[in-house]
Amino acid sequence: MTRKAVYPGTFDPVTYGHLDVIKRAAQLYDRVFVAVAHSAEKSPLFSAKERVQMMAEAAKGLENVEVEDFDGLVVDYAVSKSARVVLRGLRMISDFEYEFQMALTNRKLNSDVETVFMMPNESYSYLSSKLIKEVARLGADVSEFVPGNVDAKLKEKLRK
Ligand code: ADP
C-alpha cells in the first residue's frame, strides 16, 4: 500500500517552517501532496498560481512531493488523491485551538481521513507567513526565514 498524505495550507508565502514540515513528511510517506488552497476569503498577497510556483520551486529536490492548487474541502481533496492523512503543522499552543476544531470538523465530514500534526524544528516555531509579510513590507531582510526564490518574489511584489 502506498502511504499518501496531503498537506493543505494557504502558503502565502511558503516559509522554512512549512518546508521543515514537508521534509519530515517526505521521509514518513511515499507521496506527499502539498495542496495550496485558493483561500480567497483571506485575500492572499500572492495568487494561487504564484503560491504554487513558489512552493514547487522550494520543494524541487524532494522527489516524492507534488504541489498543486485546490479549492473546496480538504477531506474531498484527500479522497481525490486516495490519501487518508491530512498533515498540519503545530508551532505553539496558540495554533492548537484552531487546529483542534478543524481536525474534529474534518473528522465529522469524513471519518476515514485522519489529521496528523507535526512540530517543526524549534528554530522555526515562531515563523508565520503573516509576520514575514508584515516585516518585509517595512523593509526587513527575511532571507533567513524564506527560500531565496520567495525572498525575491516578496521584494518584487512589495516594491510595486
Ligand atoms: P492556513 O492553512 O491556516 O491558511 P498556513 O498556510 O500558514 O495557514 O499554514 C499551513 C499549515 O502549516 C498550518 O497547519 C500551520 O499551522 C502550519 N505552519 C505555518 N507556519 C509554520 C511553521 N513555521 N512551522 C510549522 N508549521 C507551520
Tab-separated table of C-alpha atoms and ligand atoms in Angstrom:
chain	number	residue	atom	x	y	z
A	1	MET	CA	0.000	0.000	0.000
A	2	THR	CA	1.284	3.455	-0.881
A	3	ARG	CA	1.262	5.767	2.107
A	4	LYS	CA	-0.002	9.147	0.980
A	5	ALA	CA	-0.504	12.401	2.848
A	6	VAL	CA	-1.961	15.764	1.946
A	7	TYR	CA	-0.511	18.961	3.428
A	8	PRO	CA	-3.016	21.758	2.854
A	9	GLY	CA	-2.443	25.438	3.529
A	10	THR	CA	-2.521	28.913	2.110
A	11	PHE	CA	1.275	29.195	1.999
A	12	ASP	CA	1.186	32.959	1.405
A	13	PRO	CA	4.164	32.610	1.050
A	14	VAL	CA	5.913	29.346	1.913
A	15	THR	CA	8.421	29.671	4.774
A	16	TYR	CA	11.215	27.464	6.103
A	17	GLY	CA	8.707	26.345	8.766
A	18	HIS	CA	6.380	24.871	6.123
A	19	LEU	CA	9.360	23.314	4.343
A	20	ASP	CA	10.549	21.733	7.572
A	21	VAL	CA	7.172	20.002	7.931
A	22	ILE	CA	7.234	18.926	4.260
A	23	LYS	CA	10.728	17.423	4.598
A	24	ARG	CA	9.723	15.465	7.683
A	25	ALA	CA	6.596	14.224	5.891
A	26	ALA	CA	8.582	13.224	2.804
A	27	GLN	CA	10.543	10.812	4.998
A	28	LEU	CA	7.431	9.241	6.501
A	29	TYR	CA	5.115	8.970	3.492
A	30	ASP	CA	5.627	7.583	-0.003
A	31	ARG	CA	3.853	10.529	-1.592
A	32	VAL	CA	3.126	13.964	-0.156
A	33	PHE	CA	0.648	16.257	-1.900
A	34	VAL	CA	1.115	19.873	-0.931
A	35	ALA	CA	-2.283	21.445	-1.557
A	36	VAL	CA	-2.212	25.199	-1.984
A	37	ALA	CA	-5.655	26.495	-1.041
A	38	HIS	CA	-7.123	29.358	-3.047
A	39	SER	CA	-8.255	30.922	0.283
A	40	ALA	CA	-9.918	33.857	-1.444
A	41	GLU	CA	-11.530	34.822	1.888
A	42	LYS	CA	-8.052	35.517	3.287
A	43	SER	CA	-7.201	37.929	0.420
A	44	PRO	CA	-3.721	36.466	-0.076
A	45	LEU	CA	-0.840	38.689	-1.200
A	46	PHE	CA	0.129	36.144	-3.874
A	47	SER	CA	-2.242	34.489	-6.353
A	48	ALA	CA	-2.780	30.727	-6.068
A	49	LYS	CA	-0.674	30.285	-9.205
A	50	GLU	CA	2.202	32.283	-7.706
A	51	ARG	CA	1.990	30.359	-4.428
A	52	VAL	CA	2.070	27.030	-6.282
A	53	GLN	CA	5.093	28.162	-8.320
A	54	MET	CA	6.989	29.350	-5.240
A	55	MET	CA	6.204	26.130	-3.374
A	56	ALA	CA	7.086	23.897	-6.339
A	57	GLU	CA	10.447	25.604	-6.684
A	58	ALA	CA	11.153	25.464	-2.954
A	59	ALA	CA	10.305	21.733	-2.833
A	60	LYS	CA	12.074	20.876	-6.103
A	61	GLY	CA	14.654	18.498	-4.626
A	62	LEU	CA	12.027	16.383	-2.854
A	63	GLU	CA	11.176	13.611	-5.305
A	64	ASN	CA	8.026	12.336	-3.599
A	65	VAL	CA	6.449	15.767	-3.069
A	66	GLU	CA	3.873	17.125	-5.505
A	67	VAL	CA	2.375	20.599	-5.434
A	68	GLU	CA	-0.928	21.821	-6.820
A	69	ASP	CA	-3.685	24.268	-6.020
A	70	PHE	CA	-7.098	23.285	-4.747
A	71	ASP	CA	-10.386	24.827	-3.823
A	72	GLY	CA	-13.045	23.189	-1.685
A	73	LEU	CA	-12.957	20.803	1.233
A	74	VAL	CA	-9.635	19.352	2.337
A	75	VAL	CA	-11.247	15.957	3.025
A	76	ASP	CA	-12.591	15.830	-0.547
A	77	TYR	CA	-9.166	16.728	-1.889
A	78	ALA	CA	-7.603	13.950	0.223
A	79	VAL	CA	-10.117	11.419	-1.130
A	80	SER	CA	-9.374	12.552	-4.701
A	81	LYS	CA	-5.727	11.645	-4.062
A	82	SER	CA	-6.648	8.423	-2.202
A	83	ALA	CA	-4.817	9.823	0.815
A	84	ARG	CA	-6.072	9.072	4.320
A	85	VAL	CA	-3.833	11.521	6.099
A	86	VAL	CA	-4.094	15.300	6.332
A	87	LEU	CA	-0.966	16.900	7.745
A	88	ARG	CA	-0.885	20.136	9.667
A	89	GLY	CA	1.945	21.909	11.420
A	90	LEU	CA	1.768	22.890	15.080
A	91	ARG	CA	4.047	25.678	16.175
A	92	MET	CA	2.858	26.759	19.571
A	93	ILE	CA	-0.058	26.240	21.865
A	94	SER	CA	-1.717	29.203	20.125
A	95	ASP	CA	-2.153	27.063	16.977
A	96	PHE	CA	-3.812	24.314	18.939
A	97	GLU	CA	-7.356	25.592	19.387
A	98	TYR	CA	-7.993	26.345	15.734
A	99	GLU	CA	-6.252	23.192	14.530
A	100	PHE	CA	-8.151	21.067	17.048
A	101	GLN	CA	-11.508	22.476	15.872
A	102	MET	CA	-10.596	21.965	12.260
A	103	ALA	CA	-9.352	18.406	12.784
A	104	LEU	CA	-12.590	17.435	14.533
A	105	THR	CA	-14.701	19.176	11.894
A	106	ASN	CA	-12.856	17.313	9.170
A	107	ARG	CA	-13.379	14.057	11.063
A	108	LYS	CA	-17.131	14.767	11.141
A	109	LEU	CA	-17.068	15.445	7.401
A	110	ASN	CA	-15.156	12.258	6.656
A	111	SER	CA	-14.188	9.844	9.425
A	112	ASP	CA	-11.843	7.920	7.099
A	113	VAL	CA	-9.469	10.868	6.937
A	114	GLU	CA	-7.104	11.321	9.865
A	115	THR	CA	-5.314	14.574	10.770
A	116	VAL	CA	-1.675	14.191	11.781
A	117	PHE	CA	0.256	17.045	13.413
A	118	MET	CA	3.933	17.714	13.079
A	119	MET	CA	6.154	20.099	15.001
A	120	PRO	CA	8.858	21.929	13.085
A	121	ASN	CA	12.392	22.346	14.367
A	122	GLU	CA	12.146	24.798	17.283
A	123	SER	CA	14.080	27.416	15.339
A	124	TYR	CA	11.054	27.738	13.028
A	125	SER	CA	8.339	27.577	15.632
A	126	TYR	CA	7.808	31.328	15.711
A	127	LEU	CA	7.683	31.774	11.929
A	128	SER	CA	4.460	32.761	10.253
A	129	SER	CA	3.709	33.887	6.710
A	130	LYS	CA	1.697	36.775	8.149
A	131	LEU	CA	4.574	38.177	10.182
A	132	ILE	CA	7.042	37.713	7.359
A	133	LYS	CA	4.824	39.774	5.054
A	134	GLU	CA	4.447	42.458	7.695
A	135	VAL	CA	8.157	42.888	8.366
A	136	ALA	CA	9.129	42.524	4.689
A	137	ARG	CA	6.696	45.336	3.883
A	138	LEU	CA	8.545	47.508	6.395
A	139	GLY	CA	11.859	46.746	4.734
A	140	ALA	CA	13.219	43.905	6.904
A	141	ASP	CA	15.550	41.285	5.452
A	142	VAL	CA	13.597	38.000	5.568
A	143	SER	CA	16.150	35.836	3.748
A	144	GLU	CA	16.705	33.823	6.939
A	145	PHE	CA	13.045	32.781	7.038
A	146	VAL	CA	12.076	32.038	3.449
A	147	PRO	CA	13.775	30.321	0.486
A	148	GLY	CA	15.687	32.543	-1.933
A	149	ASN	CA	13.023	32.416	-4.650
A	150	VAL	CA	10.367	33.554	-2.169
A	151	ASP	CA	12.581	36.349	-0.858
A	152	ALA	CA	12.975	37.643	-4.424
A	153	LYS	CA	9.232	37.399	-5.140
A	154	LEU	CA	8.395	39.217	-1.917
A	155	LYS	CA	10.723	42.070	-2.798
A	156	GLU	CA	9.249	42.258	-6.291
A	157	LYS	CA	5.663	42.205	-5.040
A	158	LEU	CA	6.146	44.736	-2.256
A	159	ARG	CA	8.072	47.163	-4.441
A	160	LYS	CA	5.036	47.534	-6.722
B	1	ADP	P1	-3.547	28.167	6.844
B	1	ADP	O1	-3.539	26.801	6.232
B	1	ADP	O2	-4.182	28.171	8.201
B	1	ADP	O3	-4.051	29.230	5.931
B	1	ADP	P2	-0.655	28.385	6.541
B	1	ADP	O4	-0.672	28.267	5.079
B	1	ADP	O5	0.249	29.459	7.082
B	1	ADP	O6	-2.041	28.578	7.202
B	1	ADP	O7	-0.138	27.049	7.207
B	1	ADP	C1	-0.399	25.753	6.762
B	1	ADP	C2	-0.069	24.788	7.879
B	1	ADP	O8	1.306	24.923	8.233
B	1	ADP	C3	-0.828	25.033	9.183
B	1	ADP	O9	-1.058	23.777	9.796
B	1	ADP	C4	0.107	25.856	10.013
B	1	ADP	O10	-0.118	25.678	11.401
B	1	ADP	C5	1.430	25.264	9.588
B	1	ADP	N1	2.544	26.190	9.754
B	1	ADP	C6	2.603	27.504	9.459
B	1	ADP	N2	3.799	28.032	9.767
B	1	ADP	C7	4.532	27.018	10.284
B	1	ADP	C8	5.836	26.919	10.851
B	1	ADP	N3	6.629	27.975	10.974
B	1	ADP	N4	6.236	25.716	11.282
B	1	ADP	C9	5.410	24.643	11.211
B	1	ADP	N5	4.168	24.664	10.721
B	1	ADP	C10	3.724	25.831	10.270
